[in-house]
mmCIF file of C-alpha atoms in Angstrom:
data_model
loop_
_atom_site.group_PDB
_atom_site.id
_atom_site.type_symbol
_atom_site.label_atom_id
_atom_site.label_comp_id
_atom_site.label_asym_id
_atom_site.label_seq_id
_atom_site.Cartn_x
_atom_site.Cartn_y
_atom_site.Cartn_z
ATOM 1 C CA MET R 463 18.611 -33.599 -68.570
ATOM 2 C CA ARG R 464 18.225 -32.500 -65.186
ATOM 3 C CA THR R 465 21.162 -33.151 -62.494
ATOM 4 C CA ILE R 466 20.696 -34.246 -59.362
ATOM 5 C CA ILE R 467 20.613 -30.961 -57.527
ATOM 6 C CA GLY R 468 18.263 -29.567 -59.551
ATOM 7 C CA LEU R 469 15.550 -32.702 -58.125
ATOM 8 C CA LEU R 470 16.489 -31.737 -55.040
ATOM 9 C CA ALA R 471 16.191 -28.047 -55.509
ATOM 10 C CA ALA R 472 12.732 -29.554 -57.121
ATOM 11 C CA VAL R 473 11.333 -31.255 -54.332
ATOM 12 C CA VAL R 474 12.108 -29.033 -51.949
ATOM 13 C CA LEU R 475 10.259 -26.157 -53.225
ATOM 14 C CA SER R 476 6.860 -28.800 -53.765
ATOM 15 C CA ASN R 477 7.124 -30.786 -50.192
ATOM 16 C CA SER R 478 6.903 -29.778 -46.730
ATOM 17 C CA CYS R 479 9.597 -30.607 -44.281
ATOM 18 C CA SER R 480 9.571 -34.096 -42.450
ATOM 19 C CA ASN R 481 7.404 -34.547 -39.398
ATOM 20 C CA LEU R 482 8.673 -36.805 -37.173
ATOM 21 C CA PRO R 483 11.532 -37.668 -35.167
ATOM 22 C CA GLN R 484 14.914 -37.130 -35.720
ATOM 23 C CA PRO R 485 16.857 -40.597 -35.566
ATOM 24 C CA LYS R 486 19.796 -39.566 -33.909
ATOM 25 C CA GLN R 487 22.087 -38.647 -30.731
ATOM 26 C CA ILE R 488 20.860 -41.242 -28.093
ATOM 27 C CA ASN R 489 22.021 -41.318 -25.445
ATOM 28 C CA ALA R 490 22.487 -44.622 -23.094
ATOM 29 C CA ASN R 491 22.541 -42.723 -19.964
ATOM 30 C CA GLN R 492 19.218 -43.071 -21.163
ATOM 31 C CA SER R 493 18.190 -46.050 -21.388
ATOM 32 C CA SER R 494 14.967 -47.662 -20.099
ATOM 33 C CA VAL R 495 13.943 -50.675 -19.169
ATOM 34 C CA ALA R 496 10.220 -49.661 -19.386
ATOM 35 C CA ALA R 497 11.540 -49.563 -23.698
ATOM 36 C CA GLU R 498 13.399 -53.012 -23.788
ATOM 37 C CA VAL R 499 9.860 -54.083 -22.600
ATOM 38 C CA ILE R 500 8.016 -52.473 -25.235
ATOM 39 C CA LEU R 501 9.552 -54.193 -27.750
ATOM 40 C CA ARG R 502 10.281 -57.765 -26.360
ATOM 41 C CA LYS R 503 5.631 -58.283 -25.767
ATOM 42 C CA SER R 504 5.490 -56.562 -29.493
ATOM 43 C CA ALA R 505 8.790 -59.222 -30.678
ATOM 44 C CA LEU R 506 6.464 -62.035 -29.036
ATOM 45 C CA GLN R 507 3.143 -60.754 -30.343
ATOM 46 C CA HIS R 508 4.761 -60.820 -33.919
ATOM 47 C CA GLY R 509 5.466 -64.380 -32.931
ATOM 48 C CA ASP R 510 9.932 -63.447 -32.523
ATOM 49 C CA PRO R 511 10.324 -65.194 -36.124
ATOM 50 C CA TRP R 512 13.888 -64.805 -36.228
ATOM 51 C CA LYS R 513 14.038 -66.214 -32.489
ATOM 52 C CA ARG R 514 11.856 -69.322 -33.267
ATOM 53 C CA TYR R 515 12.456 -70.687 -37.501
ATOM 54 C CA GLN R 516 15.293 -71.289 -39.712
ATOM 55 C CA ARG R 517 14.763 -70.360 -42.954
ATOM 56 C CA VAL R 518 11.543 -67.977 -43.628
ATOM 57 C CA ASP R 519 11.311 -68.069 -47.565
ATOM 58 C CA VAL R 520 8.851 -64.558 -49.058
ATOM 59 C CA ALA R 521 8.395 -63.197 -52.058
ATOM 60 C CA TYR R 522 7.619 -59.025 -52.815
ATOM 61 C CA ASN R 523 6.724 -56.747 -55.840
ATOM 62 C CA GLY R 524 7.275 -53.527 -55.694
ATOM 63 C CA GLU R 525 7.592 -50.411 -57.655
ATOM 64 C CA TRP R 526 10.242 -47.630 -57.028
ATOM 65 C CA SER R 527 10.104 -43.595 -57.135
ATOM 66 C CA TYR R 528 10.841 -41.451 -59.403
ATOM 67 C CA LEU R 529 12.585 -38.891 -57.448
ATOM 68 C CA ALA R 530 14.775 -42.644 -55.047
ATOM 69 C CA THR R 531 16.367 -44.047 -59.085
ATOM 70 C CA ARG R 532 17.446 -40.302 -59.154
ATOM 71 C CA LEU R 533 19.175 -39.587 -55.433
ATOM 72 C CA GLN R 534 20.424 -43.439 -55.312
ATOM 73 C CA PRO R 535 20.232 -45.583 -58.254
ATOM 74 C CA VAL R 536 23.036 -47.558 -56.725
ATOM 75 C CA ILE R 537 20.564 -48.775 -53.477
ATOM 76 C CA THR R 538 17.621 -48.948 -55.895
ATOM 77 C CA ASP R 539 18.594 -50.339 -58.721
ATOM 78 C CA ALA R 540 16.208 -50.228 -60.643
ATOM 79 C CA GLY R 541 17.380 -52.004 -63.448
ATOM 80 C CA PHE R 542 16.847 -55.646 -61.452
ATOM 81 C CA ARG R 543 14.926 -55.118 -58.383
ATOM 82 C CA LYS R 544 11.368 -54.378 -58.446
ATOM 83 C CA CYS R 545 10.491 -58.636 -57.976
ATOM 84 C CA SER R 546 11.915 -60.536 -54.974
ATOM 85 C CA LYS R 547 12.957 -63.750 -53.659
ATOM 86 C CA GLU R 548 14.356 -63.451 -50.566
ATOM 87 C CA ILE R 549 15.485 -66.159 -47.954
ATOM 88 C CA TYR R 550 16.663 -65.181 -44.120
ATOM 89 C CA GLU R 551 18.521 -67.905 -42.122
ATOM 90 C CA PRO R 552 19.271 -66.881 -38.867
ATOM 91 C CA ARG R 553 21.173 -69.036 -37.218
ATOM 92 C CA LEU R 554 23.539 -68.169 -39.902
ATOM 93 C CA LYS R 555 23.203 -65.726 -39.658
ATOM 94 C CA LYS R 556 22.347 -65.459 -43.634
ATOM 95 C CA VAL R 557 20.247 -63.697 -46.224
ATOM 96 C CA ARG R 558 20.158 -64.370 -49.779
ATOM 97 C CA GLN R 559 17.830 -62.805 -51.976
ATOM 98 C CA LEU R 560 16.671 -63.225 -56.361
ATOM 99 C CA HIS R 561 15.847 -60.412 -57.933
ATOM 100 C CA SER R 562 14.353 -59.278 -60.843
ATOM 101 C CA GLY R 563 13.724 -56.757 -62.945
ATOM 102 C CA PRO R 564 13.992 -55.797 -66.694
ATOM 103 C CA GLN R 565 17.716 -55.930 -67.685
ATOM 104 C CA GLY R 566 17.500 -58.896 -65.705
ATOM 105 C CA GLU R 567 18.606 -60.943 -62.165
ATOM 106 C CA LYS R 568 21.146 -59.779 -58.960
ATOM 107 C CA GLN R 569 21.724 -62.015 -56.714
ATOM 108 C CA VAL R 570 22.943 -60.463 -52.945
ATOM 109 C CA ILE R 571 25.060 -62.663 -50.059
ATOM 110 C CA ARG R 572 25.117 -61.512 -46.859
ATOM 111 C CA GLN R 573 26.000 -63.322 -44.868
ATOM 112 C CA GLY R 574 27.776 -61.879 -41.206
ATOM 113 C CA ARG R 575 29.604 -58.826 -42.005
ATOM 114 C CA GLN R 576 30.338 -60.700 -45.619
ATOM 115 C CA SER R 577 28.231 -59.883 -48.874
ATOM 116 C CA GLU R 578 28.541 -60.028 -52.792
ATOM 117 C CA ALA R 579 26.622 -58.846 -55.123
ATOM 118 C CA THR R 580 25.731 -60.874 -58.678
ATOM 119 C CA PHE R 581 24.731 -59.223 -62.350
ATOM 120 C CA ASN R 582 23.238 -61.596 -64.746
ATOM 121 C CA GLY R 583 25.663 -64.897 -63.601
ATOM 122 C CA VAL R 584 28.958 -61.736 -63.338
ATOM 123 C CA ARG R 585 30.052 -60.880 -59.710
ATOM 124 C CA SER R 586 30.413 -56.887 -58.997
ATOM 125 C CA LYS R 587 33.640 -55.928 -57.762
ATOM 126 C CA SER R 588 32.365 -52.357 -56.789
ATOM 127 C CA GLN R 589 33.071 -51.946 -53.553
ATOM 128 C CA GLU R 590 30.344 -48.845 -53.652
ATOM 129 C CA VAL R 591 28.078 -51.426 -55.463
ATOM 130 C CA LYS R 592 28.093 -54.087 -51.906
ATOM 131 C CA ASP R 593 28.355 -51.495 -49.349
ATOM 132 C CA ALA R 594 24.675 -51.137 -51.812
ATOM 133 C CA ALA R 595 23.944 -54.819 -51.464
ATOM 134 C CA ALA R 596 24.677 -54.841 -47.981
ATOM 135 C CA LEU R 597 22.675 -51.734 -46.463
ATOM 136 C CA VAL R 598 19.326 -52.597 -48.303
ATOM 137 C CA ALA R 599 19.686 -56.866 -47.460
ATOM 138 C CA ASP R 600 20.365 -55.509 -43.426
ATOM 139 C CA ALA R 601 17.276 -53.359 -43.766
ATOM 140 C CA TYR R 602 15.412 -55.979 -45.024
ATOM 141 C CA THR R 603 16.170 -57.874 -42.648
ATOM 142 C CA VAL R 604 14.454 -55.487 -40.093
ATOM 143 C CA PHE R 605 12.102 -54.611 -42.105
ATOM 144 C CA LEU R 606 10.264 -58.633 -41.788
ATOM 145 C CA PHE R 607 11.708 -59.897 -38.360
ATOM 146 C CA GLY R 608 10.787 -56.011 -36.738
ATOM 147 C CA PRO R 609 10.939 -56.193 -33.035
ATOM 148 C CA SER R 610 13.075 -60.363 -33.014
ATOM 149 C CA TRP R 611 15.413 -58.973 -34.144
ATOM 150 C CA LEU R 612 16.460 -55.203 -32.875
ATOM 151 C CA ILE R 613 15.809 -57.014 -29.627
ATOM 152 C CA GLN R 614 18.542 -59.280 -30.337
ATOM 153 C CA ASN R 615 21.068 -56.850 -31.829
ATOM 154 C CA GLY R 616 20.352 -53.197 -31.245
ATOM 155 C CA GLU R 617 21.007 -51.375 -27.694
ATOM 156 C CA ASN R 618 20.705 -48.741 -25.057
ATOM 157 C CA PHE R 619 16.576 -48.700 -26.630
ATOM 158 C CA ARG R 620 14.612 -45.675 -24.525
ATOM 159 C CA LEU R 621 10.710 -44.046 -25.383
ATOM 160 C CA MET R 622 10.132 -40.667 -26.792
ATOM 161 C CA GLU R 623 6.950 -39.588 -26.441
ATOM 162 C CA ASP R 624 4.098 -41.454 -28.083
ATOM 163 C CA ARG R 625 2.444 -40.501 -31.376
ATOM 164 C CA THR R 626 -0.061 -41.694 -33.368
ATOM 165 C CA LEU R 627 0.103 -43.628 -36.668
ATOM 166 C CA GLY R 628 -3.433 -45.074 -38.703
ATOM 167 C CA GLY R 629 -5.321 -43.786 -35.603
ATOM 168 C CA GLU R 630 -3.776 -45.844 -33.330
ATOM 169 C CA ARG R 631 -1.880 -44.634 -30.558
ATOM 170 C CA CYS R 632 1.848 -45.588 -30.338
ATOM 171 C CA HIS R 633 4.512 -46.058 -28.706
ATOM 172 C CA LEU R 634 8.192 -44.703 -29.497
ATOM 173 C CA VAL R 635 10.506 -47.132 -29.262
ATOM 174 C CA ALA R 636 14.116 -46.083 -29.600
ATOM 175 C CA GLY R 637 18.019 -47.503 -30.247
ATOM 176 C CA GLN R 638 20.984 -47.719 -31.556
ATOM 177 C CA ILE R 639 22.898 -51.065 -33.427
ATOM 178 C CA THR R 640 25.694 -51.463 -33.334
ATOM 179 C CA PRO R 641 27.874 -52.029 -36.054
ATOM 180 C CA GLY R 642 25.234 -50.679 -37.942
ATOM 181 C CA PHE R 643 23.283 -51.232 -41.834
ATOM 182 C CA GLY R 644 25.335 -52.500 -44.072
ATOM 183 C CA ALA R 645 29.954 -50.532 -43.896
ATOM 184 C CA ALA R 646 28.073 -48.097 -41.009
ATOM 185 C CA SER R 647 29.828 -48.971 -37.167
ATOM 186 C CA ARG R 648 25.962 -47.399 -36.238
ATOM 187 C CA ASP R 649 23.304 -46.575 -37.198
ATOM 188 C CA ASP R 650 20.049 -45.675 -35.403
ATOM 189 C CA PHE R 651 16.606 -46.429 -35.170
ATOM 190 C CA ILE R 652 12.918 -45.439 -34.243
ATOM 191 C CA VAL R 653 10.127 -47.789 -33.768
ATOM 192 C CA TRP R 654 6.324 -47.443 -33.715
ATOM 193 C CA ILE R 655 4.895 -49.982 -31.698
ATOM 194 C CA GLY R 656 0.798 -49.965 -31.329
ATOM 195 C CA LYS R 657 -0.163 -49.521 -27.740
ATOM 196 C CA GLU R 658 -3.034 -51.825 -27.668
ATOM 197 C CA SER R 659 -2.184 -53.890 -31.263
ATOM 198 C CA ARG R 660 1.567 -54.367 -30.040
ATOM 199 C CA LEU R 661 2.927 -53.964 -33.180
ATOM 200 C CA MET R 662 5.175 -52.865 -35.353
ATOM 201 C CA LYS R 663 3.946 -50.229 -37.662
ATOM 202 C CA ARG R 664 5.939 -47.715 -39.005
ATOM 203 C CA PHE R 665 10.826 -48.218 -38.860
ATOM 204 C CA GLN R 666 12.883 -45.051 -38.779
ATOM 205 C CA PHE R 667 16.120 -45.008 -39.425
ATOM 206 C CA SER R 668 19.805 -42.885 -40.209
ATOM 207 C CA LEU R 669 21.093 -44.751 -44.106
ATOM 208 C CA ASN R 670 24.589 -44.601 -42.704
ATOM 209 C CA GLY R 671 26.470 -46.902 -44.466
ATOM 210 C CA MET R 672 27.847 -45.474 -48.267
ATOM 211 C CA ASP R 673 28.727 -41.819 -48.269
ATOM 212 C CA SER R 674 26.372 -40.977 -50.399
ATOM 213 C CA THR R 675 23.655 -41.263 -47.818
ATOM 214 C CA ARG R 676 25.547 -40.541 -45.002
ATOM 215 C CA GLY R 677 23.288 -38.157 -43.090
ATOM 216 C CA ALA R 678 19.604 -38.838 -44.473
ATOM 217 C CA ASP R 679 17.016 -40.719 -42.358
ATOM 218 C CA VAL R 680 13.887 -43.023 -44.054
ATOM 219 C CA ASP R 681 10.960 -44.740 -42.910
ATOM 220 C CA VAL R 682 8.542 -47.560 -43.683
ATOM 221 C CA THR R 683 5.385 -47.668 -42.366
ATOM 222 C CA PHE R 684 3.740 -51.525 -42.066
ATOM 223 C CA SER R 685 0.333 -52.570 -42.868
ATOM 224 C CA GLU R 686 -1.599 -55.423 -43.356
ATOM 225 C CA HIS R 687 -0.917 -57.535 -41.014
ATOM 226 C CA TRP R 688 -1.660 -61.035 -41.748
ATOM 227 C CA LYS R 689 -1.657 -63.311 -39.164
ATOM 228 C CA ALA R 690 0.527 -67.610 -40.722
ATOM 229 C CA PRO R 691 -1.174 -70.574 -39.152
ATOM 230 C CA ASP R 692 1.582 -71.272 -37.095
ATOM 231 C CA GLY R 693 -0.105 -68.205 -35.393
ATOM 232 C CA SER R 694 2.934 -65.910 -36.130
ATOM 233 C CA ILE R 695 1.802 -61.710 -37.677
ATOM 234 C CA TRP R 696 3.708 -60.652 -41.373
ATOM 235 C CA PRO R 697 2.911 -57.353 -42.689
ATOM 236 C CA ARG R 698 2.292 -57.632 -46.005
ATOM 237 C CA HIS R 699 2.447 -53.870 -47.954
ATOM 238 C CA PHE R 700 5.695 -51.625 -46.681
ATOM 239 C CA VAL R 701 5.715 -47.929 -47.890
ATOM 240 C CA GLU R 702 9.203 -46.654 -47.902
ATOM 241 C CA TYR R 703 9.895 -42.279 -47.470
ATOM 242 C CA ILE R 704 13.156 -40.564 -47.349
ATOM 243 C CA GLN R 705 11.979 -38.202 -44.495
ATOM 244 C CA ARG R 706 15.399 -36.243 -44.321
ATOM 245 C CA PRO R 707 16.866 -34.872 -46.474
ATOM 246 C CA VAL R 708 14.019 -34.233 -48.322
ATOM 247 C CA LEU R 709 11.066 -35.546 -47.597
ATOM 248 C CA ALA R 710 9.653 -37.633 -51.137
ATOM 249 C CA LYS R 711 8.383 -42.010 -51.596
ATOM 250 C CA ALA R 712 10.537 -43.661 -51.495
ATOM 251 C CA HIS R 713 9.119 -47.445 -52.383
ATOM 252 C CA ASP R 714 5.806 -49.388 -51.929
ATOM 253 C CA TRP R 715 5.602 -53.215 -52.411
ATOM 254 C CA ARG R 716 3.815 -55.920 -51.092
ATOM 255 C CA MET R 717 4.938 -59.969 -49.860
ATOM 256 C CA VAL R 718 3.565 -61.396 -52.943
ATOM 257 C CA SER R 719 4.708 -64.999 -50.589
ATOM 258 C CA LEU R 720 5.666 -66.301 -47.339
ATOM 259 C CA ARG R 721 6.973 -70.405 -46.474
ATOM 260 C CA LEU R 722 8.444 -70.709 -43.156
ATOM 261 C CA ASP R 723 10.338 -73.712 -42.174
ATOM 262 C CA GLY R 724 9.802 -74.495 -45.576
ATOM 263 C CA LYS R 725 6.050 -74.828 -44.631
ATOM 264 C CA MET R 726 3.441 -72.842 -46.920
ATOM 265 C CA ALA R 727 2.534 -69.723 -44.880
ATOM 266 C CA ARG R 728 0.846 -67.921 -47.585
#
């Protein structure tokens, strides 16, 4: 059986290095009003969902890459995380995720800095499992609520050099989240905002919440944006890549349903 080191070596040999900027070492003294304005305008373009809704129900379906499941089996948890139904209550800062897969059901409850994970009704006592569940719940909150969440919870925003993604020139806004995802004391991020659309197109972030991921960074791209009947805008297709220490596709998933404050939107 191939070892993790062997897998890493194979990836390094078969993939080029990441060409994305690394989300780290953000200088607080470089905080920019212009960067914050861009982020606020993007939040409004999306409908400012983190402030607007009391409850958002969403369902996803996706596929993990083989490499991701081997490198990070606790985070990917592919035996349980095939499909998910998730409930977000922004004003309570609460997330409940019900994942399902070939091995059964996994439930994660994350509120504030507290979290728990149960597998087929049995609560896990593993700190590593709880840290992984917390990291995933926090990250997926950003994936769904985007700039609306970041403007409320991020800090030290600054502009980086523009880049192009999917044919659209993008502002790159870097910043920090303190505390970070999961058990991290801090994480750094770069969010790509389309100059014309004002929509979040990519989110890069560090993974400091676990010993096994510290020093790594990943990115998620967002596409197939859809306007709900109330005017809010949501991405429907999500693709995640590991950027460092190796460049490899990790996860591809889609939104299959959306309910906003009890009203079916999709």
